[in-house]
Tab-separated table of C-alpha atoms in Angstrom:
chain	number	residue	atom	x	y	z
G	1	MET	CA	0.000	0.000	0.000
G	2	ARG	CA	2.833	2.388	0.858
G	3	LEU	CA	4.484	1.761	-2.534
G	4	LEU	CA	1.175	2.451	-4.276
G	5	LEU	CA	0.753	5.757	-2.439
G	6	PHE	CA	4.351	6.716	-3.307
G	7	PHE	CA	3.703	5.980	-6.979
G	8	LEU	CA	0.497	8.041	-7.028
G	9	VAL	CA	2.200	10.997	-5.346
G	10	TRP	CA	5.142	10.717	-7.748
G	11	CYS	CA	2.868	10.742	-10.797
G	12	THR	CA	1.062	13.838	-9.489
G	13	VAL	CA	4.326	15.673	-8.872
G	14	GLN	CA	5.461	15.007	-12.432
G	15	THR	CA	2.743	17.229	-13.862
G	16	LEU	CA	3.185	20.424	-11.859
G	17	GLY	CA	5.469	23.304	-11.000
G	18	GLU	CA	9.242	23.576	-10.825
G	19	VAL	CA	9.516	19.882	-10.115
G	20	ASP	CA	9.137	19.120	-13.784
G	21	LEU	CA	9.152	16.360	-16.395
G	22	ASN	CA	11.743	17.613	-18.864
G	23	PHE	CA	13.590	20.724	-17.554
G	24	SER	CA	11.425	22.867	-19.854
G	25	LYS	CA	11.580	25.869	-17.499
G	26	CYS	CA	15.360	25.832	-17.024
G	27	SER	CA	16.769	24.459	-20.274
G	28	GLU	CA	19.248	27.364	-20.464
G	29	PHE	CA	21.567	25.441	-18.155
G	30	PHE	CA	22.188	22.798	-20.831
G	31	TYR	CA	24.234	23.200	-24.020
G	32	ASN	CA	21.853	23.850	-26.940
G	33	ARG	CA	19.067	23.698	-24.304
G	34	SER	CA	19.295	19.921	-24.520
G	35	PRO	CA	19.495	17.844	-21.290
G	36	PRO	CA	21.627	14.673	-21.245
G	37	LYS	CA	20.286	11.630	-23.059
G	38	GLY	CA	20.193	8.161	-21.547
G	39	LEU	CA	19.632	9.184	-17.920
G	40	THR	CA	15.957	8.313	-17.678
G	41	ARG	CA	14.418	6.100	-15.021
G	42	THR	CA	11.092	6.385	-13.241
G	43	GLU	CA	12.757	7.373	-9.962
G	44	TYR	CA	14.711	10.256	-11.548
G	45	GLN	CA	12.979	13.607	-10.981
G	46	PRO	CA	13.972	16.780	-12.894
G	47	ILE	CA	14.130	19.892	-10.700
G	48	CYS	CA	14.529	23.476	-11.864
G	49	GLN	CA	16.300	24.957	-8.857
G	50	ARG	CA	14.471	28.179	-8.042
G	51	PHE	CA	15.470	30.655	-5.335
G	52	ARG	CA	14.109	34.179	-4.833
G	53	ASN	CA	11.967	33.931	-7.935
G	54	GLN	CA	14.855	33.019	-10.250
G	55	TYR	CA	16.241	29.782	-11.697
G	56	HIS	CA	19.896	29.180	-10.852
G	57	PHE	CA	20.635	25.625	-12.060
G	58	ALA	CA	19.001	22.257	-12.734
G	59	SER	CA	19.211	18.902	-10.935
G	60	LEU	CA	18.084	15.385	-11.724
G	61	TYR	CA	17.014	13.968	-8.354
G	62	ASP	CA	17.042	10.279	-7.501
G	63	ARG	CA	13.992	9.805	-5.286
G	64	VAL	CA	15.035	6.318	-4.207
G	65	ARG	CA	18.560	7.268	-3.057
G	66	ARG	CA	17.460	10.760	-1.910
G	67	THR	CA	20.383	12.396	-3.717
G	68	PRO	CA	20.803	14.157	-7.062
G	69	LEU	CA	22.080	12.044	-9.930
G	70	PHE	CA	23.498	15.236	-11.435
G	71	SER	CA	23.342	19.023	-11.305
G	72	ALA	CA	23.761	21.155	-14.443
G	73	TYR	CA	24.738	24.818	-14.508
G	74	VAL	CA	26.618	27.531	-16.378
G	75	ILE	CA	29.855	28.292	-14.569
G	76	SER	CA	30.736	31.863	-13.592
G	77	VAL	CA	33.373	33.678	-11.541
G	78	PRO	CA	32.293	33.923	-7.872
G	79	ASP	CA	31.546	37.344	-6.405
G	80	GLY	CA	32.121	37.704	-2.674
G	81	ARG	CA	32.655	35.216	0.097
G	82	ARG	CA	31.131	31.792	0.460
G	83	PRO	CA	27.647	32.253	1.968
G	84	LYS	CA	26.579	30.823	5.309
G	85	SER	CA	25.445	27.206	5.094
G	86	THR	CA	21.657	27.503	5.371
G	87	TRP	CA	20.314	24.168	4.154
G	88	MET	CA	17.131	24.134	2.112
G	89	LYS	CA	14.586	21.679	0.714
G	90	GLU	CA	12.492	21.332	-2.460
G	91	PRO	CA	8.867	21.713	-1.250
G	92	GLN	CA	7.290	20.146	-4.333
G	93	LEU	CA	9.017	16.802	-3.779
G	94	SER	CA	6.738	16.215	-0.799
G	95	PHE	CA	3.643	18.137	-1.944
G	96	SER	CA	3.052	18.820	-5.632
G	97	ARG	CA	1.054	22.021	-5.061
G	98	ALA	CA	3.587	23.604	-2.709
G	99	ASP	CA	5.347	26.869	-3.488
G	100	PRO	CA	8.102	26.082	-6.047
G	101	GLU	CA	10.709	28.188	-4.226
G	102	MET	CA	13.299	26.218	-2.266
G	103	ARG	CA	12.769	26.763	1.463
G	104	GLN	CA	14.603	26.230	4.735
G	105	PHE	CA	13.704	23.105	6.667
G	106	GLY	CA	11.115	23.509	9.392
G	107	VAL	CA	11.631	22.319	12.965
G	108	PRO	CA	10.576	19.637	13.439
G	109	VAL	CA	10.840	18.368	9.871
G	110	ASP	CA	7.472	17.529	8.363
G	111	GLN	CA	6.939	13.783	7.899
G	112	ASN	CA	6.110	14.193	4.189
G	113	VAL	CA	9.404	16.041	3.669
G	114	LEU	CA	11.247	13.333	5.601
G	115	GLU	CA	9.810	10.661	3.303
G	116	SER	CA	10.535	12.480	0.049
G	117	GLN	CA	14.086	13.827	0.412
G	118	ALA	CA	17.235	13.979	2.511
G	119	VAL	CA	17.203	16.178	5.637
G	120	PRO	CA	20.085	17.739	7.637
G	121	ASP	CA	19.841	15.112	10.404
G	122	ASP	CA	20.734	12.411	7.870
G	123	TYR	CA	24.297	13.743	7.718
G	124	ARG	CA	24.939	14.105	11.446
G	125	HIS	CA	27.506	11.632	12.832
G	126	SER	CA	27.661	9.975	9.386
G	127	ASN	CA	31.402	10.415	8.679
G	128	TYR	CA	30.387	12.072	5.406
G	129	THR	CA	30.325	15.758	4.499
G	130	LYS	CA	27.632	17.493	2.461
G	131	GLY	CA	29.131	17.492	-1.022
G	132	HIS	CA	27.904	20.069	-3.552
G	133	LEU	CA	27.474	18.864	-7.132
G	134	ASN	CA	27.052	22.485	-8.206
G	135	PRO	CA	29.627	24.166	-5.946
G	136	SER	CA	29.070	27.625	-4.520
G	137	MET	CA	32.488	28.635	-5.872
G	138	HIS	CA	31.233	28.160	-9.460
G	139	MET	CA	28.376	30.687	-9.128
G	140	ASN	CA	28.682	34.472	-9.151
G	141	SER	CA	25.858	36.306	-7.345
G	142	SER	CA	24.939	36.048	-3.687
G	143	GLU	CA	21.540	34.537	-4.594
G	144	SER	CA	22.966	31.917	-6.962
G	145	ARG	CA	25.606	30.908	-4.425
G	146	LYS	CA	23.007	30.538	-1.662
G	147	ALA	CA	20.834	28.478	-4.016
G	148	THR	CA	23.490	25.748	-4.125
G	149	PHE	CA	22.780	25.002	-0.450
G	150	THR	CA	19.735	22.894	-1.146
G	151	LEU	CA	20.009	19.235	-0.148
G	152	THR	CA	18.718	18.343	-3.623
G	153	ASN	CA	22.182	19.465	-4.813
G	154	ILE	CA	24.062	17.525	-2.125
G	155	VAL	CA	25.513	13.997	-1.873
G	156	PRO	CA	27.376	12.228	0.950
G	157	GLN	CA	31.035	12.918	0.190
G	158	LYS	CA	34.121	11.906	2.142
G	159	ALA	CA	36.127	14.867	3.467
G	160	GLY	CA	39.280	13.670	1.683
G	161	SER	CA	37.450	14.118	-1.608
G	162	ASN	CA	35.303	17.163	-0.767
G	163	SER	CA	38.033	19.372	0.645
G	164	GLY	CA	40.908	17.638	-1.154
G	165	THR	CA	41.108	16.145	-4.638
G	166	TRP	CA	37.620	17.157	-5.813
G	167	ASN	CA	38.111	20.716	-4.583
G	168	ILE	CA	41.364	20.866	-6.535
G	169	LEU	CA	39.495	19.768	-9.671
G	170	GLU	CA	36.784	22.420	-9.161
G	171	ASN	CA	39.439	25.131	-8.860
G	172	GLU	CA	41.235	23.855	-11.945
G	173	VAL	CA	38.045	23.909	-14.033
G	174	LEU	CA	37.278	27.470	-12.874
G	175	LYS	CA	40.796	28.505	-13.880
G	176	ARG	CA	40.345	26.976	-17.357
G	177	PHE	CA	37.084	28.862	-17.755
G	178	LYS	CA	38.662	32.198	-16.825
G	179	SER	CA	41.800	31.616	-18.907
G	180	PHE	CA	40.511	30.060	-22.128
G	181	CYS	CA	36.717	30.113	-22.496
G	182	GLU	CA	35.296	33.007	-24.534
G	183	GLY	CA	31.632	32.200	-24.008
G	184	PRO	CA	29.495	30.149	-21.659
G	185	MET	CA	30.882	26.945	-20.158
G	186	TYR	CA	28.203	24.348	-19.476
G	187	MET	CA	28.854	22.043	-16.519
G	188	ILE	CA	27.256	18.734	-15.551
G	189	THR	CA	28.427	17.101	-12.317
G	190	GLY	CA	26.991	13.870	-10.996
G	191	VAL	CA	27.492	10.589	-9.176
G	192	LEU	CA	27.840	6.878	-9.815
G	193	PRO	CA	26.197	4.587	-7.237
G	194	TYR	CA	27.904	1.382	-6.152
G	195	ALA	CA	27.419	-1.368	-8.718
G	196	SER	CA	26.351	-4.086	-6.300
G	197	VAL	CA	25.082	-3.555	-2.757
G	198	GLY	CA	24.097	0.057	-2.148
G	199	ARG	CA	25.563	2.042	0.740
G	200	HIS	CA	23.549	4.546	2.751
G	201	ILE	CA	23.839	6.985	5.607
G	202	ASN	CA	21.097	6.839	8.232
G	203	ASN	CA	19.641	3.924	6.217
G	204	ARG	CA	18.142	6.561	3.922
G	205	VAL	CA	20.583	8.501	1.745
G	206	GLY	CA	22.606	6.741	-0.959
G	207	VAL	CA	26.392	7.094	-0.862
G	208	PRO	CA	28.028	7.357	-4.309
G	209	GLU	CA	31.083	5.294	-5.180
G	210	TYR	CA	32.342	7.920	-7.634
G	211	LEU	CA	31.729	11.547	-8.518
G	212	TRP	CA	31.989	12.659	-12.138
G	213	SER	CA	32.029	15.998	-13.929
G	214	ALA	CA	32.142	17.238	-17.519
G	215	TYR	CA	32.163	20.613	-19.222
G	216	CYS	CA	31.346	21.997	-22.649
G	217	CYS	CA	32.972	25.260	-23.797
G	218	PRO	CA	31.965	25.654	-27.461
G	219	SER	CA	33.676	29.036	-27.869
G	220	TYR	CA	37.283	29.205	-26.720
G	221	ARG	CA	40.510	30.999	-27.516
G	222	SER	CA	41.972	30.243	-30.926
G	223	ASP	CA	45.506	30.596	-29.544
G	224	LEU	CA	45.281	27.838	-26.958
G	225	PRO	CA	48.701	26.772	-25.699
G	226	GLU	CA	49.724	23.303	-26.784
G	227	SER	CA	49.275	21.977	-23.242
G	228	ALA	CA	45.590	22.994	-23.185
G	229	ARG	CA	44.425	21.995	-26.664
G	230	HIS	CA	43.153	18.573	-25.596
G	231	LEU	CA	40.991	20.228	-22.905
G	232	PHE	CA	38.580	21.934	-25.335
G	233	PRO	CA	35.787	22.076	-26.247
G	234	THR	CA	35.065	19.290	-23.740
G	235	TYR	CA	36.795	17.440	-20.964
G	236	ALA	CA	35.710	15.318	-18.033
G	237	ALA	CA	36.782	13.696	-14.773
G	238	LEU	CA	35.877	10.807	-12.485
G	239	GLY	CA	36.818	10.752	-8.809
G	240	ARG	CA	36.823	8.159	-6.041
G	241	ASN	CA	34.540	9.007	-3.112
G	242	ASP	CA	35.715	6.357	-0.680
G	243	PRO	CA	38.872	4.345	0.115
G	244	SER	CA	36.778	1.252	-0.643
G	245	SER	CA	35.777	2.482	-4.115
G	246	GLY	CA	36.772	-0.005	-6.792
G	247	GLU	CA	39.837	0.558	-8.969
G	248	GLU	CA	38.193	-0.491	-12.222
G	249	PHE	CA	37.807	3.104	-13.412
G	250	VAL	CA	40.154	5.092	-11.143
G	251	PRO	CA	43.208	3.326	-9.710
G	252	VAL	CA	44.753	4.424	-6.424
G	253	ASN	CA	47.920	6.509	-6.596
G	254	VAL	CA	49.942	5.039	-3.735
G	255	SER	CA	52.447	7.910	-3.917
G	256	ALA	CA	49.798	10.592	-3.283
G	257	LYS	CA	49.744	12.565	-0.035
G	258	ARG	CA	48.224	10.522	2.779
G	259	ALA	CA	45.230	12.869	3.231
G	260	MET	CA	44.288	12.526	-0.450
G	261	ARG	CA	45.246	8.894	-1.001
G	262	HIS	CA	42.318	6.735	-2.147
G	263	TYR	CA	40.397	9.853	-3.310
G	264	ASP	CA	42.095	10.001	-6.696
G	265	VAL	CA	40.569	11.948	-9.581
G	266	ARG	CA	41.199	10.769	-13.120
G	267	GLN	CA	40.744	13.366	-15.865
G	268	MET	CA	39.653	12.012	-19.227
G	269	SER	CA	37.903	12.756	-22.497
G	270	LEU	CA	34.137	13.236	-22.599
G	271	THR	CA	33.850	10.049	-24.682
G	272	SER	CA	35.693	8.039	-22.024
G	273	LEU	CA	33.424	9.304	-19.238
G	274	GLU	CA	30.278	8.617	-21.259
G	275	GLY	CA	31.505	5.077	-21.850
G	276	ILE	CA	31.949	4.527	-18.115
G	277	LEU	CA	28.508	5.974	-17.360
G	278	ALA	CA	26.934	3.755	-19.996
G	279	GLN	CA	28.670	0.680	-18.572
G	280	ARG	CA	27.595	1.385	-14.990
G	281	LEU	CA	24.087	2.700	-15.732
G	282	ASN	CA	23.314	0.118	-18.447
G	283	SER	CA	22.261	2.725	-21.000
G	284	PRO	CA	24.006	4.766	-23.722
G	285	VAL	CA	24.699	8.257	-22.334
G	286	SER	CA	25.216	11.570	-24.153
G	287	LEU	CA	25.885	14.516	-21.841
G	288	PHE	CA	26.099	17.331	-24.408
G	289	ASP	CA	24.123	17.721	-27.604
G	290	GLY	CA	26.301	16.894	-30.621
G	291	GLN	CA	29.263	16.308	-28.268
G	292	CYS	CA	29.452	20.125	-27.897
G	293	LEU	CA	30.707	20.455	-31.483
G	294	THR	CA	27.748	22.102	-33.205
G	295	GLY	CA	25.159	24.716	-32.366
G	296	PRO	CA	24.504	28.448	-31.999
G	297	ASP	CA	27.453	29.023	-29.648
G	298	GLN	CA	30.025	28.036	-32.297
């Protein structure tokens, strides 16, 4: 009976508001306004992330694991300091006719919210940090940076990855954008669940085995230095999220600093990442329309 009620609520939510079926209200965050292909399952819920009456990015939310599968955004240079961590929820995940603006969690947390998404208490004493898929440091305005602090943009991430190797990657991508991109750079950052037995915090929130990220910069400097030519118009990365993550896709660098060992990040071509996603998710995956090689931004 509970599964039936969940299904009925899910079907209702699909038809209304910012919790949407196809990202139609926030397609500007995808290259050529085209979301990734191949990432479609009944439990995946598109969300147009709206804060203070404006869309800031898009997320595909996994209702079963209570984490985003990916967040998509257009990178920009941050303005000001990192905002205070005020964690928010997506009201329409629990009630389809709710206000579409993301909101702070109430105290106590409503039972319908607890059933439909992750809550701050899930992360307490979990040995995992709250890992942004769309990081605050990749957004410019105060409002857009605050908007990243919704738990529908957050996954359980080990500190060695969050504040170590993955943070280094995020800084490196921002530097490439500032140095070489001459137009918008479209980002998609997501997770890969464990292939076999799932892992969870608080018996509720799925822990990813890997984090992945890819960008599309269709307009870039014509005088790229030789060392950067392979990085455009697209490039990608896959990072270990746990010392127990498998080494099939990202081997461990035993010579790395102790604090970052086992959280290795492997940078790779977009084609290589899409192949790994297809293998793990059992479906052909295309993250950027036309592999970011054609379209109005050329």
